[in-house]
Coordinates of C-alpha atoms in Angstrom, one line a residue:
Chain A
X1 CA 96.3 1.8 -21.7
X2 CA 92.4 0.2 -21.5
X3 CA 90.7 1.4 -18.1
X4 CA 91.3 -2.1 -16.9
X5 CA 95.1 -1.9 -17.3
X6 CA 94.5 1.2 -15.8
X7 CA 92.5 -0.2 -12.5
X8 CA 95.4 -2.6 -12.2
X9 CA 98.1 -0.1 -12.4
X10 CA 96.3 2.6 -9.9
X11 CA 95.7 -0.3 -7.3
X12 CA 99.5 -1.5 -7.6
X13 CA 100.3 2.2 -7.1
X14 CA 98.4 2.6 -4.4
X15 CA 100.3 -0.1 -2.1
X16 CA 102.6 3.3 -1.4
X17 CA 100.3 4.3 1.0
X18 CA 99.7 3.5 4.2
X19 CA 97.9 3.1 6.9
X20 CA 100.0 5.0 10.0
X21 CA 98.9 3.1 12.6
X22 CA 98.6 -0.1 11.4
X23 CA 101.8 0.4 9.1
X24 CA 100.8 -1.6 6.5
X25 CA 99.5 -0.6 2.6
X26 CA 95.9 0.3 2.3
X27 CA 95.1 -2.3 -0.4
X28 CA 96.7 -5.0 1.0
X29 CA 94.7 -3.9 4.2
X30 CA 91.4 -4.5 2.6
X31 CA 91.1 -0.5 2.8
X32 CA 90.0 0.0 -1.2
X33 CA 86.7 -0.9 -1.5
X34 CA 86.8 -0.3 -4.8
X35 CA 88.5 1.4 -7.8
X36 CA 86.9 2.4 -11.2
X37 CA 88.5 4.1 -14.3
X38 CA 86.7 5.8 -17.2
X39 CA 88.2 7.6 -19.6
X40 CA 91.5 8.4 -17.5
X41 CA 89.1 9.5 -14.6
X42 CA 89.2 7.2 -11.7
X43 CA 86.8 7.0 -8.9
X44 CA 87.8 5.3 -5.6
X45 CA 85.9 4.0 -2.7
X46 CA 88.0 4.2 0.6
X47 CA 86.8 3.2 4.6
X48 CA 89.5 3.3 7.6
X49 CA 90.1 0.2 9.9
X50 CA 87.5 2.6 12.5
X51 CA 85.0 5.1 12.0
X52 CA 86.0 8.6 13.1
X53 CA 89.6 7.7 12.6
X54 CA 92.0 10.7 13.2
X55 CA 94.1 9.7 9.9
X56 CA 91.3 9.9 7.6
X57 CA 91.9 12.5 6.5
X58 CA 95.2 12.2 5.8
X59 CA 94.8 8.7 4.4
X60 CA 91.8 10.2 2.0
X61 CA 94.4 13.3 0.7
X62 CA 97.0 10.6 0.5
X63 CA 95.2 8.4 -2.0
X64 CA 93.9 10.7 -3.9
X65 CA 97.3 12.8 -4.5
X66 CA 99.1 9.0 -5.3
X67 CA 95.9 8.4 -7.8
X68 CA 96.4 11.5 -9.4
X69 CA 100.3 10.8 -10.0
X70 CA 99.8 8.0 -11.9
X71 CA 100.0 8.5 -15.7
X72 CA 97.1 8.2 -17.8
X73 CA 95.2 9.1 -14.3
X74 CA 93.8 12.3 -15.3
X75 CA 91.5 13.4 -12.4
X76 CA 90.6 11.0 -9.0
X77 CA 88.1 11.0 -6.6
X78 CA 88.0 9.5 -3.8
X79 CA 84.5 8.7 -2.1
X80 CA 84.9 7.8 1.7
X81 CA 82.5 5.2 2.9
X82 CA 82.2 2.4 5.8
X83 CA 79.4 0.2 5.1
X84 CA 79.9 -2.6 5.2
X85 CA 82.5 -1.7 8.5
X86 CA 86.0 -3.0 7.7
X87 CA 86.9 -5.7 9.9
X88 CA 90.3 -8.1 9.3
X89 CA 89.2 -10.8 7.3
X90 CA 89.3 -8.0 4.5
X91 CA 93.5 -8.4 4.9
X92 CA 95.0 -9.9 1.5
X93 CA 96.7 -13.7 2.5
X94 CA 100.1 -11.3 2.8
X95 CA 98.7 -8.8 5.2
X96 CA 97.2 -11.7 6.9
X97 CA 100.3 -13.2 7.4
X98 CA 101.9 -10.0 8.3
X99 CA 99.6 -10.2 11.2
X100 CA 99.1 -13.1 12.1
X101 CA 95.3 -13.0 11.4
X102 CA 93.8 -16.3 11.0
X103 CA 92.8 -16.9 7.6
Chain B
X1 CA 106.7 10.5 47.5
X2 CA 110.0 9.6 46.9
X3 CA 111.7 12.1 49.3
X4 CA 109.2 10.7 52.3
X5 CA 106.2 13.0 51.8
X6 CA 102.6 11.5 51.4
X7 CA 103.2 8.1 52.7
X8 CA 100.3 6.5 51.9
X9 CA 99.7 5.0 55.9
X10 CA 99.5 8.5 56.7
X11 CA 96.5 10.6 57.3
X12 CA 94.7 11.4 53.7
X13 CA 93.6 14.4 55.7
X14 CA 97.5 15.5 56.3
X15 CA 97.6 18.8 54.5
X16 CA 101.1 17.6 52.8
X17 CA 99.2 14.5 51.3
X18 CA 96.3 17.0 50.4
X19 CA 98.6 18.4 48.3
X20 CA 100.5 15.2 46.7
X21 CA 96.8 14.0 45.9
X22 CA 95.4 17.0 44.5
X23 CA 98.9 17.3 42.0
X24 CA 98.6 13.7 41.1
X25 CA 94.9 13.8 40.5
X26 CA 94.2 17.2 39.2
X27 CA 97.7 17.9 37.9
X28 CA 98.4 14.8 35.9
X29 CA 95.0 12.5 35.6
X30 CA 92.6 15.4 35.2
X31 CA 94.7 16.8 32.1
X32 CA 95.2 13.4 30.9
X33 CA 92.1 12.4 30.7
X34 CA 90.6 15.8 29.2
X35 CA 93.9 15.3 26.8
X36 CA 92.5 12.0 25.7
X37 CA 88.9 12.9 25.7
X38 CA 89.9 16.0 23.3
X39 CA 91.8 12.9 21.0
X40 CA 89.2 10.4 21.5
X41 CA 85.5 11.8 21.9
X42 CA 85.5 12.5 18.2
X43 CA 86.7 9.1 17.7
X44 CA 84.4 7.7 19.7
X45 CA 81.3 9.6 18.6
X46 CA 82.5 9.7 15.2
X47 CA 82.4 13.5 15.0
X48 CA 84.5 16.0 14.5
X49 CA 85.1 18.1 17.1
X50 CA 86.6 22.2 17.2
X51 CA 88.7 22.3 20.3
X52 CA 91.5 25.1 19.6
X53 CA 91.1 28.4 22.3
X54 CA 88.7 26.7 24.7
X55 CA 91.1 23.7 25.4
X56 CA 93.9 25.7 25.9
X57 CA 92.4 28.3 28.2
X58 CA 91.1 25.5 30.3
X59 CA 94.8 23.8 30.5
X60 CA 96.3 27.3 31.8
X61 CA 93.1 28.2 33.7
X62 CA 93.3 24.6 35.3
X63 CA 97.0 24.9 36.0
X64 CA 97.2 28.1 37.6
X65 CA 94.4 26.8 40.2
X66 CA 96.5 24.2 41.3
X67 CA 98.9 26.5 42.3
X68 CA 96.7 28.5 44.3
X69 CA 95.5 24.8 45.9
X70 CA 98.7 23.9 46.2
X71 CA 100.2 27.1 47.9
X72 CA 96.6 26.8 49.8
X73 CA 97.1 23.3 51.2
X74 CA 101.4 23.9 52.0
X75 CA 99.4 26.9 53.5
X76 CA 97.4 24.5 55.8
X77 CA 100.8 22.8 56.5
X78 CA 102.6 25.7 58.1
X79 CA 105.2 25.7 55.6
X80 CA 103.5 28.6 53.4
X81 CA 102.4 32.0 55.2
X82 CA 98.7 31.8 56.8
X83 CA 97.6 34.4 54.4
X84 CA 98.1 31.8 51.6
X85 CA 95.1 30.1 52.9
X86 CA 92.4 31.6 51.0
X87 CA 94.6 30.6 47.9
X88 CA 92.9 27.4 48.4
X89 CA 89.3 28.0 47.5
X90 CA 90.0 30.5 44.8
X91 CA 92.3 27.8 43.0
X92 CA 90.0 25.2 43.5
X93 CA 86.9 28.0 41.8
X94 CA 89.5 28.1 39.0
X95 CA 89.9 24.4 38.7
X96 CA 86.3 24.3 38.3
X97 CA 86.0 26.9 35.6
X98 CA 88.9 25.6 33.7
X99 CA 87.2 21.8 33.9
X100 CA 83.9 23.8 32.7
X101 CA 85.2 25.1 30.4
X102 CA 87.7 22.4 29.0
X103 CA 84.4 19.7 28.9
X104 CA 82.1 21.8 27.0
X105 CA 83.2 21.2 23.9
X106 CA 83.0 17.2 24.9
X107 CA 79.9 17.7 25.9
X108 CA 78.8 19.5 22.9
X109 CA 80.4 16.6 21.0
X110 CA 78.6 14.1 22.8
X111 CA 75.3 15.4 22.8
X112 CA 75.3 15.9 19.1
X113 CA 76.4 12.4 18.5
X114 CA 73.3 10.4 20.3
X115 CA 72.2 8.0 20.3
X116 CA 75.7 7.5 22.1
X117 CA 78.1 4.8 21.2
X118 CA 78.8 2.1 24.1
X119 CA 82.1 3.4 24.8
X120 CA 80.9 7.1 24.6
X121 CA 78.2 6.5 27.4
X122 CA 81.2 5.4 30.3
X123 CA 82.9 9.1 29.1
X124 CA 79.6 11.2 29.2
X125 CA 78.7 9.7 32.3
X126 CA 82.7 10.2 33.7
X127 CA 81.9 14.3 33.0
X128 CA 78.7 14.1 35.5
X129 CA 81.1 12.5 38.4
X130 CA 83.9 15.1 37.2
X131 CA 81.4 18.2 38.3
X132 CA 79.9 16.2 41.7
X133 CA 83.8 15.8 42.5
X134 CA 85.0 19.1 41.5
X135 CA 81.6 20.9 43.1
X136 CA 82.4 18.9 46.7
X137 CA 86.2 19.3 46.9
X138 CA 85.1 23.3 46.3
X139 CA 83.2 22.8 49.1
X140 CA 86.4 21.2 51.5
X141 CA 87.9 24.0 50.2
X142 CA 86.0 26.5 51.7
X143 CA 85.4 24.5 54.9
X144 CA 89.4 23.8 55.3
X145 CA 90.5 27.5 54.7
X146 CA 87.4 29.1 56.7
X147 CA 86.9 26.4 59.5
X148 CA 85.9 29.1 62.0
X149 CA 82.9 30.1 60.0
X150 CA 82.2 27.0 57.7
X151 CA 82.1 23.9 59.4
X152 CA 80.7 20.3 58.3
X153 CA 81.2 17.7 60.5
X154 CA 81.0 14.7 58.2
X155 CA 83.6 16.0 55.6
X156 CA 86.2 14.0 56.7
X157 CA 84.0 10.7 57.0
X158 CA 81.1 10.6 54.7
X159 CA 82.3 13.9 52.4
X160 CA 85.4 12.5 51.7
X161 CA 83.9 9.1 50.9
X162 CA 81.9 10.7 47.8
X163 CA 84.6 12.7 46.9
X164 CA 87.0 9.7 46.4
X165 CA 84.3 8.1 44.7
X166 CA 83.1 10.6 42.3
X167 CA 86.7 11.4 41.8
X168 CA 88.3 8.5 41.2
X169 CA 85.9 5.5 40.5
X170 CA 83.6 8.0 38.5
X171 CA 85.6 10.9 36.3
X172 CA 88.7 8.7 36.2
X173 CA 87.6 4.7 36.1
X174 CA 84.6 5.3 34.1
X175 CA 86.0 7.5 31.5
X176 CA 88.8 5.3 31.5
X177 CA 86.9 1.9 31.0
X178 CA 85.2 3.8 28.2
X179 CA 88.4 4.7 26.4
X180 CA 90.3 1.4 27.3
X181 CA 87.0 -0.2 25.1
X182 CA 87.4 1.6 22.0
X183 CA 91.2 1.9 22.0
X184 CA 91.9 -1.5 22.7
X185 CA 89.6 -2.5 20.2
X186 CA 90.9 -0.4 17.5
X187 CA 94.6 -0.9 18.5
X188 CA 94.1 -4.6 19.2
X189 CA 91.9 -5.4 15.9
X190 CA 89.6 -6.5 19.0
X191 CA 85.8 -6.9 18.5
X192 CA 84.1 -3.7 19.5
X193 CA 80.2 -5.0 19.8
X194 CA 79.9 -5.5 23.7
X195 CA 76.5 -7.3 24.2
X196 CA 74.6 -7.8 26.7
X197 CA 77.5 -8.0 28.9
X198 CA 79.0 -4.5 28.1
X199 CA 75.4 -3.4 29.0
X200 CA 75.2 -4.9 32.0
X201 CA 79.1 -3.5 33.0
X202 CA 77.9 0.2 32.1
X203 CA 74.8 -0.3 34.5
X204 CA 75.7 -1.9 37.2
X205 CA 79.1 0.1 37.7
X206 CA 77.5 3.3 36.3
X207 CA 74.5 2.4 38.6
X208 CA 76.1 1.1 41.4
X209 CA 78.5 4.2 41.9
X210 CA 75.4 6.6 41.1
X211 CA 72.5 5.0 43.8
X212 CA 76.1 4.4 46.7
X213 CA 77.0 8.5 45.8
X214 CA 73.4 9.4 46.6
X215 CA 73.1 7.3 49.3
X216 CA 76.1 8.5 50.4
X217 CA 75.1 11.8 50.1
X218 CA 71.8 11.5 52.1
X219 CA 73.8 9.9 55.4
X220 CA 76.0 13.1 54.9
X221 CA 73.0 15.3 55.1
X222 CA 72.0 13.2 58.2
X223 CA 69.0 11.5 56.7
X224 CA 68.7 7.5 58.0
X225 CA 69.8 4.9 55.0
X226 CA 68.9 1.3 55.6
X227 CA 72.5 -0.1 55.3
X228 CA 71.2 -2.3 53.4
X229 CA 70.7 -0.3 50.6
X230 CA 73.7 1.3 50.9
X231 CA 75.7 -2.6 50.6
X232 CA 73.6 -3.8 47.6
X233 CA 75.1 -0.6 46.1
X234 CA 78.4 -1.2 46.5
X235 CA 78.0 -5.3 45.4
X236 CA 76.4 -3.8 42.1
X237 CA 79.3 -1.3 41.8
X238 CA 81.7 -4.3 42.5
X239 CA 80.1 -6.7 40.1
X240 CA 80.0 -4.1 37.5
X241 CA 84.0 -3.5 38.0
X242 CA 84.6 -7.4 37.9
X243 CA 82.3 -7.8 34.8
X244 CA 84.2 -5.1 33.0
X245 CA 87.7 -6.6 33.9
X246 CA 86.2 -10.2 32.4
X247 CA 84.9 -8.7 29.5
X248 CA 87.9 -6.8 28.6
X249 CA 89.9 -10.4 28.9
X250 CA 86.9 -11.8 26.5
X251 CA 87.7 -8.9 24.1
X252 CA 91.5 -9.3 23.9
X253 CA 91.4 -13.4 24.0
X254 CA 89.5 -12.5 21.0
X255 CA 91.6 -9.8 19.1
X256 CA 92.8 -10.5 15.9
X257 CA 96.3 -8.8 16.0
X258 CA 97.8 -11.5 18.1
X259 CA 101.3 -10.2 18.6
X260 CA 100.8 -6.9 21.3
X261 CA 102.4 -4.1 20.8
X262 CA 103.8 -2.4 23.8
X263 CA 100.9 0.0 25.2
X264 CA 98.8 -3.1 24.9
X265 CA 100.5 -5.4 27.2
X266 CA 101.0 -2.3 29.3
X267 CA 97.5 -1.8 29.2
X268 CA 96.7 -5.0 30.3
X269 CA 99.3 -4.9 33.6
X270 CA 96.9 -1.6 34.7
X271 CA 93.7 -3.9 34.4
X272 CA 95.9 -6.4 36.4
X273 CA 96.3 -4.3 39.0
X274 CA 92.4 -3.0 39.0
X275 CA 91.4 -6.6 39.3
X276 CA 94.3 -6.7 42.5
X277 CA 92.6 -3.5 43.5
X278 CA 89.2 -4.6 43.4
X279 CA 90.1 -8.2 45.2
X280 CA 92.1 -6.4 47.7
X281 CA 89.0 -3.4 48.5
X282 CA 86.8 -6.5 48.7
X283 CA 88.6 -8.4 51.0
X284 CA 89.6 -5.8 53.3
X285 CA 85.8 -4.5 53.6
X286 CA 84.8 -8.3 54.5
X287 CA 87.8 -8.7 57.1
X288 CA 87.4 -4.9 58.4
X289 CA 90.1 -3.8 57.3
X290 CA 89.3 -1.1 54.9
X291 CA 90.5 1.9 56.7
X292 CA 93.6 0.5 57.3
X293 CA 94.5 -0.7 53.8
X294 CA 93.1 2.4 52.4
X295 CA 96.6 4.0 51.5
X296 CA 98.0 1.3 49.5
X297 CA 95.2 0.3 47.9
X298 CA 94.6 4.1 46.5
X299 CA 98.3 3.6 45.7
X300 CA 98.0 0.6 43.5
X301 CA 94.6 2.5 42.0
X302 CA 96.4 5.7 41.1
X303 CA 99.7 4.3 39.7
X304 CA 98.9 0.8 38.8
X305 CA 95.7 1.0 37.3
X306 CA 95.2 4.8 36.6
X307 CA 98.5 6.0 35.5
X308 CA 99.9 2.8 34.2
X309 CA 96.7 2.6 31.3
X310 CA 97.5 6.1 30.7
X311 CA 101.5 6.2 30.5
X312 CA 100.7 2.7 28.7
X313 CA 98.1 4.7 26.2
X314 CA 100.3 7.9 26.3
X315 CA 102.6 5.5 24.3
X316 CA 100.4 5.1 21.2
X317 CA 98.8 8.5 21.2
X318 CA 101.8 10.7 21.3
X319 CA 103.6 9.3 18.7
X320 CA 100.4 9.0 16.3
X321 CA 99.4 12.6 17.0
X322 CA 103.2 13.8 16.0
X323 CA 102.5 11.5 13.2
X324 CA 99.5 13.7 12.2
X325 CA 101.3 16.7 12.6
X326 CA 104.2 15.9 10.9
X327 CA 104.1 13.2 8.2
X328 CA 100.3 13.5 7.6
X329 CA 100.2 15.8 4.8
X330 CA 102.9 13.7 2.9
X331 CA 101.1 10.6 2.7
X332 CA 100.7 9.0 -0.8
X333 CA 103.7 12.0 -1.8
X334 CA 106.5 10.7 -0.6
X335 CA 107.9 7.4 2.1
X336 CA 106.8 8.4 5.8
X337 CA 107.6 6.9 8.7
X338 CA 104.8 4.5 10.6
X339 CA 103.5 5.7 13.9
X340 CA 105.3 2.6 15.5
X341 CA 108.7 3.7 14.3
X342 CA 108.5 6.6 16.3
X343 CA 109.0 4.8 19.3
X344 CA 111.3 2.0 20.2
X345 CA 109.9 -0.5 21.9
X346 CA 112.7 -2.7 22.7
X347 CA 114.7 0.6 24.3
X348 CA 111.1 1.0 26.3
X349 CA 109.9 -1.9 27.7
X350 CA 112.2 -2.3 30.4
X351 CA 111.5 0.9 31.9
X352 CA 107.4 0.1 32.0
X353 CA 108.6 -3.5 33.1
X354 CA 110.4 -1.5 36.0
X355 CA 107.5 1.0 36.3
X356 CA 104.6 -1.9 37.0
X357 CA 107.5 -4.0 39.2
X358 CA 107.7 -0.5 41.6
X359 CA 104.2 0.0 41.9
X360 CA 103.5 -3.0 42.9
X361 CA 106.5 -3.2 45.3
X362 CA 105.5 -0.3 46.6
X363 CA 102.0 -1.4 47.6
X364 CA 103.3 -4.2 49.0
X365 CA 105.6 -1.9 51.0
X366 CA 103.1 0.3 52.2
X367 CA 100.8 -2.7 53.4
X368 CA 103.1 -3.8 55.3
X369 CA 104.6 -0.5 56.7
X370 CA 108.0 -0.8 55.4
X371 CA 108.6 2.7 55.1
X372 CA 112.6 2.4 54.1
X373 CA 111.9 -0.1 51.0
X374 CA 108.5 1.9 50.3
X375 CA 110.8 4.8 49.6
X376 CA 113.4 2.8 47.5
X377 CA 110.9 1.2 45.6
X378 CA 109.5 4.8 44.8
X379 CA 112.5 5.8 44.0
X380 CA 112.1 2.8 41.1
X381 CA 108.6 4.3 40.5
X382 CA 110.2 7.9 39.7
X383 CA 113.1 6.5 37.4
X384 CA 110.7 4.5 35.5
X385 CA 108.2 7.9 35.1
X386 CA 111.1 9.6 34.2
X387 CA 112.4 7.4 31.1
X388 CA 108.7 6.8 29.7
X389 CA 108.4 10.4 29.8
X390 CA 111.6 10.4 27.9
X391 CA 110.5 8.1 25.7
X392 CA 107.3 10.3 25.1
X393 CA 109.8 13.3 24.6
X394 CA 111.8 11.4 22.0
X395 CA 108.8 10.2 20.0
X396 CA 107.7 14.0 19.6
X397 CA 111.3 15.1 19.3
X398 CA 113.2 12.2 17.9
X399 CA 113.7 11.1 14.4
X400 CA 111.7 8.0 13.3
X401 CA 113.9 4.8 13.5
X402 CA 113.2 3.9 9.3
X403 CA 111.2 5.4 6.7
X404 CA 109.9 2.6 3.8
X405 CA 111.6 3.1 1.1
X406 CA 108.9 3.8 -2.3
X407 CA 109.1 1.9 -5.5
X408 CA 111.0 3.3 -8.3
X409 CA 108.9 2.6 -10.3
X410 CA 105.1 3.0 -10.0
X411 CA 103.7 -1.3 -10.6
X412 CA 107.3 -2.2 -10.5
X413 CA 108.8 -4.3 -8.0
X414 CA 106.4 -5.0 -4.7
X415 CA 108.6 -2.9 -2.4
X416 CA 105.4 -2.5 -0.4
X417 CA 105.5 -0.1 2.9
X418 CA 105.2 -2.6 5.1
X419 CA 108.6 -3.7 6.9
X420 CA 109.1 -2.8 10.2
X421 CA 109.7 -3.8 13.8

């Protein structure tokens, strides 16, 4: 599988996790900030809907372990980060939705 | 309350109302708010922050104090022994250790995390109105259980006046506005950035309580205030509690999440009954009327605005700690619950409809001296207490009502984690 299948496959896998307040996946939540693959090793850029989150933690273990689990993923890192801040229009159309966010 | 002690037309001074005051306030909004500050000061200041030992020292330190105050005060009321009177002061030395000792770490928290965020500022002022309050009721202490040695004249007039306000409109209302800010926000998908306006709420209520304490304080000491000064005071403190009730409107017409979840719309019943509170304190100063409507205004302060944000709070924070506790670590390993499935909100919200519907009853009761239906509504009051605390129980206790169920197969099918209520 090329790194690029592999970015696909990793961010589909990732829609397991969520985030516990919120209740809703961390991609779809406009959580990722971004995901990069080399060579089986994948790198991931993560924020949480607030700085200082208690979850982050959690949510930061949680990604990485479901990164690591997917095959061809050999190793995963995931960097935390919050600039720019997350705010809702970050939500995919579905999430959106979900919420009732206006688009 | 319920079973006709502490009517709230009675004397605060009544030994027996000493005592319901000093549980309520101490015993339940006192660990409350150091409960939540524990939760939310890292939040807040974006640190994290070592709690552990210290926090629960403080809890038994501050718990074993009220005993003492409270066998000190039943004391006071002839239904203890006399000799239980010096009980009184020595609880009240403990309270004030174990509040030390529980706000330290918050403070340390703080401190490190300046320049402090908007809603930090209300909490970190809140803890300088939490040691003028604990430092003057220390001194009624003393004064109530040694009158024939200790004796202040103005304790009951101008003393207790700072301590009410230091007490409740500082350590409690301020630390709460603070709180309500961020969590609101964050639960509400609510813009956080205050403005000019959320400067001008933390300074003129901040400010306002501050310059009427001190002035307060000097009159107590016997020194002449132009009353005057003392008014203008009380208008800033006044306008700063209005502007913070219209800018928490501006922040929730202008959340993004648009459907509330239940500890939202509870929260906004407890700012409905600070804006009654503050309309009702306002009015009855103009028309003279202060004194008298004193008791069920502190009512509708304590249960309507006070505990109803907290209970209404309580809601989202116990279920997301268990959540912590117990399905953190199996994030992204296995299907976990969501916070909100550990509560039910349709088995819930009639008991906080029922809890907001007594208070306010109640109030109304006690303004107009009907002390039968003040008792029955109460009684409403209790039940109500009782089932959220039951709901709070079951959230810790319970099992969650649905956990998503995870793909079989990893880019499969979109059976996303995301169904719920």
């Amino acid at each position: 599988m090329s790194d690029t299948e592999l970015e696909a496959t990793l961010t589909e896998a990732l829609k397991e996790v969520l985030d516990p307040e919120l209740g809703y996946n961390v991609v779809d939540l406009g959580l990722i900030y971004g995901i990069e693959v080399h060579s089986g090793q994948a790198r991931i850029a993560l924020t949480t809907t607030t700085r200082g989150c208690p979850a982050t933690d959690y949510i930061r273990e949680g990604v990485e372990s479901c990164a690591a689990s997917v095959g061809g993923i050999s190793a995963a890192e995931v960097v935390m980060t919050w600039e720019p801040p997350w705010t809702p229009d970050r939500m995919s159309a579905e999430a959106k939705t979900h919420f009732g966010v206006a688009a | 309350m319920a079973a006709g002690a502490a009517y709230p037309t009675g004397s605060l001074l009544a030994p027996v109302t000493l005592a319901a005051v000093h549980l309520l306030t101490i015993g339940w909004l006192t660990l409350l708010v150091f409960g939540a500050l524990h939760q939310f000061v890292p939040v807040i200041a974006a640190r994290s922050q070592a709690t552990g030992w210290p926090a629960l020292l403080s809890l038994l330190v501050i718990v074993v104090g009220l005993a003492g105050m409270e066998a000190g005060f039943l004391a006071l009321a002839d239904l203890l022994a006399p000799r239980a009177i010096p009980l009184l002061p020595a609880g009240g030395t403990l309270v004030l250790a174990g509040a030390a000792l529980a706000a330290a770490p918050i403070a340390r928290t703080l401190w490190s995390a300046r320049p402090l965020a908007f809603s930090a500022r209300f909490a970190s002022l809140g803890l300088v109105f939490l040691l003028a309050t604990l430092g003057l009721g220390l001194t009624f202490a003393l004064a109530l259980a040694f009158s024939e040695t200790i004796q202040w004249a103005a304790m009951p007039t101008d003393g207790l006046r700072l301590h009410v306000l230091s007490g409740l409109l500082g350590w409690f209302t301020l630390t709460a506005m603070g709180v309500s800010y961020r969590l609101l926000s964050m639960f509400t998908l609510a813009p956080e950035e205050r403005g000019a306006l959320g400067s001008a709420v933390l300074w003129l209520s901040a400010g306002g309580l501050a310059a009427a304490w001190l002035l307060g304080a000097m009159e107590a000491s016997g020194l002449a205030v132009p009353a005057a000064l003392s008014t203008l005071a009380y208008v800033a403190l006044a306008l700063g509690g209005a502007l913070y009730l219209f800018d928490m409107g501006r922040m929730l017409r202008a959340r993004r999440r648009p459907k509330l979840e239940l500890n939202a719309a509870g929260a906004i019943v407890a700012l409905a009954a600070f804006s009654l509170c503050l309309l009702g304190a306002v009015l009855a100063t103009i028309t003279g009327r202060l004194q008298e409507m004193a008791g069920p205004l502190g009512y509708l302060f304590v249960f309507g605005w006070l505990s109803g944000l907290g209970l209404s709070q309580l809601y989202k924070i116990v279920p997301f700690i268990t959540w912590l506790e117990r399905y953190g670590a199996l994030l992204g390993k296995q299907p976990v619950p969501r916070v909100q499935d550990l509560v039910d909100e349709r088995r819930d919200r009639p008991w906080f409809v029922l809890y907001f519907v007594a208070v306010g009853a109640g109030t109304l009761c006690a303004a107009l001296g009907s002390t039968l239906e003040w008792r029955i509504a109460i009684g409403g009051h209790l039940l109500a207490t009782l089932m959220i605390a039951r709901a709070l129980w079951l959230a810790r206790s319970g099992k969650p009502r649905l956990v998503q169920p995870r793909p079989t197969a990893i880019g499969g099918s979109r059976s996303l984690p995301t169904t719920g209520s």
